Short mmCIF file of C-alpha atoms in Angstrom, two decimals:
data_model
loop_
_atom_site.label_atom_id
_atom_site.label_comp_id
_atom_site.label_asym_id
_atom_site.label_seq_id
_atom_site.Cartn_x
_atom_site.Cartn_y
_atom_site.Cartn_z
CA GLN A 1 -3.24 -8.07 9.01
CA SER A 2 -1.51 -10.50 6.91
CA ALA A 3 -1.27 -10.20 2.73
CA LEU A 4 -3.52 -11.59 1.29
CA THR A 5 -2.61 -14.99 -1.67
CA GLN A 6 -1.63 -14.43 -5.29
CA PRO A 7 -0.16 -16.61 -7.70
CA ALA A 8 3.77 -16.44 -7.43
CA SER A 9 3.62 -16.57 -10.83
CA VAL A 10 1.37 -17.94 -14.27
CA SER A 11 1.77 -17.04 -17.91
CA GLY A 12 0.34 -17.42 -21.26
CA SER A 13 0.87 -17.32 -24.45
CA PRO A 14 -0.49 -14.75 -27.29
CA GLY A 15 -4.13 -14.71 -26.98
CA GLN A 16 -4.45 -16.87 -24.61
CA SER A 17 -6.75 -16.35 -21.02
CA ILE A 18 -5.29 -16.19 -17.54
CA THR A 19 -6.69 -16.29 -14.61
CA ILE A 20 -4.69 -14.68 -11.08
CA SER A 21 -6.45 -15.87 -7.50
CA CYS A 22 -6.64 -13.55 -4.61
CA THR A 23 -7.25 -15.61 -1.74
CA GLY A 24 -8.24 -12.89 1.88
CA THR A 25 -9.79 -13.82 4.66
CA SER A 26 -13.44 -12.88 6.49
CA SER A 27 -12.44 -10.20 7.31
CA ASP A 28 -11.12 -8.34 4.77
CA VAL A 29 -12.09 -10.09 0.48
CA GLY A 30 -14.89 -12.23 2.15
CA ASN A 31 -15.46 -8.67 3.99
CA ASN A 32 -17.25 -6.71 1.28
CA LYS A 33 -17.28 -5.88 -2.62
CA TYR A 34 -14.01 -3.47 -2.35
CA VAL A 35 -11.65 -5.62 -4.39
CA SER A 36 -9.55 -3.84 -6.72
CA TRP A 37 -6.33 -4.71 -9.23
CA TYR A 38 -3.60 -2.48 -10.19
CA GLN A 39 -1.08 -3.73 -12.49
CA GLN A 40 2.44 -2.16 -12.04
CA HIS A 41 5.32 -2.36 -15.45
CA PRO A 42 9.08 -2.30 -14.19
CA GLY A 43 9.98 0.78 -12.79
CA LYS A 44 6.50 1.86 -13.31
CA ALA A 45 4.08 3.65 -10.89
CA PRO A 46 1.10 1.39 -9.89
CA LYS A 47 -2.30 1.75 -12.53
CA LEU A 48 -5.66 0.64 -11.10
CA MET A 49 -7.20 -2.01 -14.23
CA ILE A 50 -10.51 -3.12 -11.56
CA TYR A 51 -11.86 -1.86 -9.04
CA ASP A 52 -14.79 -2.79 -6.60
CA VAL A 53 -13.99 -6.52 -8.02
CA SER A 54 -15.24 -6.48 -11.71
CA ASN A 55 -15.38 -3.20 -11.87
CA ARG A 56 -13.24 -1.47 -15.50
CA PRO A 57 -12.22 1.80 -14.64
CA SER A 58 -12.80 4.72 -17.46
CA GLY A 59 -9.58 3.34 -20.56
CA VAL A 60 -8.98 0.42 -18.97
CA SER A 61 -9.23 -2.80 -22.15
CA ASN A 62 -12.20 -4.76 -21.54
CA ARG A 63 -9.42 -7.69 -21.45
CA PHE A 64 -10.20 -6.83 -17.99
CA SER A 65 -11.93 -8.85 -15.53
CA GLY A 66 -12.58 -9.65 -11.89
CA SER A 67 -15.49 -11.19 -10.20
CA LYS A 68 -15.08 -12.31 -6.51
CA SER A 69 -16.61 -16.21 -4.57
CA GLY A 70 -16.06 -15.71 -1.46
CA ASN A 71 -12.55 -15.09 0.02
CA THR A 72 -11.55 -15.24 -3.20
CA ALA A 73 -10.77 -12.57 -5.23
CA SER A 74 -9.97 -13.33 -9.00
CA LEU A 75 -8.41 -11.34 -12.24
CA THR A 76 -8.79 -11.98 -15.43
CA ILE A 77 -6.87 -11.02 -18.90
CA SER A 78 -8.08 -12.03 -22.45
CA GLY A 79 -6.37 -12.20 -25.08
CA LEU A 80 -2.87 -12.16 -24.04
CA GLN A 81 -1.28 -9.60 -25.43
CA ALA A 82 3.28 -8.53 -24.73
CA GLU A 83 2.15 -5.34 -23.19
CA ASP A 84 0.33 -7.57 -20.45
CA GLU A 85 3.39 -8.62 -18.77
CA ALA A 86 3.58 -7.19 -15.98
CA ASP A 87 3.28 -7.84 -11.28
CA TYR A 88 -0.21 -6.96 -10.75
CA PHE A 89 -1.57 -6.46 -7.12
CA CYS A 90 -4.87 -7.07 -5.58
CA SER A 91 -6.23 -4.99 -2.68
CA SER A 92 -9.17 -4.87 -0.31
CA TYR A 93 -10.31 -2.75 2.37
CA THR A 94 -10.90 -4.50 5.21
CA SER A 95 -13.45 -4.66 8.29
CA ILE A 96 -11.69 -2.13 10.04
CA SER A 97 -11.25 1.09 7.17
CA THR A 98 -8.11 -0.37 6.53
CA TYR A 99 -6.70 -1.56 2.80
CA VAL A 100 -4.09 -4.14 2.37
CA PHE A 101 -2.52 -6.00 -0.96
CA GLY A 102 -1.22 -9.22 -2.05
CA THR A 103 1.29 -10.23 -1.99
CA GLY A 104 2.41 -9.43 -6.48
CA THR A 105 1.52 -12.33 -9.48
CA LYS A 106 3.57 -11.63 -12.14
CA VAL A 107 2.48 -12.53 -15.23
CA THR A 108 4.62 -14.26 -18.04
CA VAL A 109 3.70 -13.80 -22.39
CA LEU A 110 5.61 -16.85 -24.17
CA GLU B 1 -4.68 15.39 -16.04
CA VAL B 2 -3.60 14.73 -12.55
CA GLN B 3 0.38 14.85 -11.30
CA LEU B 4 1.30 13.70 -8.83
CA LEU B 5 4.62 14.69 -8.15
CA GLU B 6 6.46 12.70 -4.22
CA SER B 7 9.50 14.04 -2.86
CA GLY B 8 11.80 14.33 0.45
CA GLY B 9 13.54 11.26 0.21
CA GLY B 10 16.67 10.27 0.53
CA LEU B 11 19.00 7.94 2.90
CA VAL B 12 18.27 9.10 6.85
CA GLN B 13 19.72 7.07 10.32
CA PRO B 14 17.66 4.24 11.24
CA GLY B 15 15.70 6.21 14.25
CA GLY B 16 15.94 9.31 12.17
CA SER B 17 12.58 11.29 10.26
CA LEU B 18 12.24 12.60 6.77
CA ARG B 19 9.23 14.11 5.83
CA LEU B 20 7.89 12.96 2.29
CA SER B 21 5.82 15.60 0.40
CA CYS B 22 3.23 15.01 -2.67
CA ALA B 23 2.42 17.94 -4.51
CA ALA B 24 -1.17 17.14 -6.76
CA SER B 25 -2.76 18.87 -9.81
CA GLY B 26 -5.50 18.19 -11.74
CA PHE B 27 -7.98 18.13 -10.00
CA ILE B 28 -10.42 19.20 -6.99
CA PHE B 29 -7.30 18.35 -4.16
CA HIS B 30 -9.45 18.94 -1.09
CA SER B 31 -12.26 16.73 -2.76
CA TYR B 32 -10.91 13.15 -2.75
CA ALA B 33 -9.23 11.17 0.25
CA MET B 34 -4.85 10.22 -0.21
CA THR B 35 -3.11 7.75 0.29
CA TRP B 36 0.18 7.03 0.94
CA VAL B 37 1.21 3.20 0.09
CA ARG B 38 5.39 1.71 0.26
CA GLN B 39 7.13 -0.80 -2.16
CA ALA B 40 9.74 -2.68 -0.64
CA PRO B 41 13.57 -3.05 -2.73
CA GLY B 42 11.91 -6.73 -5.67
CA LYS B 43 9.07 -6.54 -2.52
CA GLY B 44 5.27 -5.55 -2.93
CA LEU B 45 3.25 -3.17 -2.13
CA GLU B 46 1.76 -2.18 1.02
CA TRP B 47 -0.80 -0.02 2.05
CA VAL B 48 0.48 2.94 4.60
CA SER B 49 -2.22 5.80 5.10
CA THR B 50 -5.13 7.14 3.98
CA ILE B 51 -6.56 10.91 5.18
CA SER B 52 -9.86 11.93 3.96
CA GLY B 53 -9.97 15.36 1.42
CA GLY B 54 -10.91 17.42 4.25
CA GLY B 55 -8.15 16.47 6.46
CA GLY B 56 -9.89 15.55 10.14
CA THR B 57 -9.98 11.64 10.02
CA THR B 58 -6.69 9.48 9.21
CA TYR B 59 -6.21 5.70 9.09
CA TYR B 60 -3.18 4.16 9.60
CA ALA B 61 -1.28 0.63 8.98
CA ASP B 62 -0.50 -1.37 12.41
CA SER B 63 3.69 -1.07 11.07
CA VAL B 64 3.54 2.86 11.16
CA LYS B 65 0.88 3.93 13.88
CA ASP B 66 2.12 6.00 16.28
CA ARG B 67 5.78 6.73 14.19
CA PHE B 68 4.37 7.56 11.67
CA SER B 69 1.97 10.67 10.21
CA ILE B 70 -0.13 11.55 7.22
CA SER B 71 -1.54 15.55 6.80
CA ARG B 72 -2.37 17.30 3.05
CA ASP B 73 -2.26 21.54 2.75
CA ASN B 74 -5.33 21.66 1.69
CA SER B 75 -4.53 25.66 0.80
CA LYS B 76 -0.90 24.87 -1.02
CA ASN B 77 -2.46 20.97 -3.13
CA THR B 78 0.04 18.80 -0.96
CA LEU B 79 0.13 15.93 1.34
CA TYR B 80 2.18 14.79 3.39
CA LEU B 81 4.04 12.23 5.30
CA GLN B 82 5.44 12.80 9.13
CA MET B 83 8.17 9.94 9.32
CA ASN B 84 9.97 9.11 12.61
CA SER B 85 11.47 7.14 14.29
CA LEU B 86 12.82 5.08 11.29
CA ARG B 87 13.59 1.45 10.68
CA ALA B 88 16.07 -0.40 8.06
CA GLU B 89 12.56 -2.01 7.61
CA ASP B 90 10.59 1.71 5.80
CA THR B 91 12.93 1.41 3.10
CA ALA B 92 11.34 1.52 0.62
CA VAL B 93 9.42 3.86 -2.65
CA TYR B 94 7.27 5.21 -1.14
CA PHE B 95 3.97 6.14 -3.58
CA CYS B 96 1.37 9.05 -3.19
CA ALA B 97 -2.48 7.18 -4.54
CA LYS B 98 -5.45 9.42 -5.45
CA GLY B 99 -7.91 8.78 -4.09
CA THR B 100 -11.69 7.61 -6.53
CA ASP B 101 -14.62 9.14 -7.04
CA TYR B 102 -16.15 6.37 -5.13
CA TYR B 103 -15.74 5.50 -1.16
CA PRO B 104 -14.41 3.12 0.07
CA PRO B 105 -11.74 4.46 -2.72
CA SER B 106 -9.32 2.83 -4.54
CA PHE B 107 -5.73 4.88 -5.51
CA ASP B 108 -5.92 6.79 -8.67
CA PRO B 109 -3.45 7.15 -10.08
CA TRP B 110 -0.65 7.00 -8.23
CA GLY B 111 3.28 9.02 -7.79
CA GLN B 112 6.23 8.43 -9.71
CA GLY B 113 7.49 7.38 -5.91
CA THR B 114 9.43 8.95 -3.37
CA LEU B 115 12.61 6.14 -2.60
CA VAL B 116 14.10 6.08 1.31
CA ILE B 117 16.63 4.70 2.44
CA VAL B 118 17.65 3.80 6.42
CA SER B 119 20.81 3.13 7.35
CA SER B 120 23.66 3.19 9.13
#
């Protein structure tokens, strides 16, 4: 199972919106609604930010939103803040009951 | 508060074995699937294995199938990962994560991880 494809880096100024893409195949992202997004600050454990494409766990800011079209899922961060600077990974459940992560995107707040 | 504490990492020679543990607290352990995810130094996340709440169903990534074995002791609220025939490419921080309430689960929260180094 190949990793999902994400841009290596995305940047934006405080207050702006950015979008991170996550491209898979018809065996994973395109096959179901089970895409999640994780935020990881340096040296820390990942944190769940979005599940089932567009749902936010309790406690996650509504500045984070998710969507999907075909084989590509997206994470949008609106009103970018300094604390959003981190690595972001998408993940998808697959047609063979496994999981696959994305290659990861480093978000920089300018 | 949910807490997950991994242990058992360390330096091991290629071909060797290691068993990781993840002590869980703050939730009804046997009600949730549990997962191991690893991260090689400076690299991305890689799903390793998932086990159902009762322990009867397990899933593995192709890269570890037939070498790693996931298990759990619900009486001790502990998750395990037995790693055999270790290779240099298994060097990584290994995180355990609790499954969410819904199926298939996402991973929330995660432990802080334990570092495994495979080297001679």
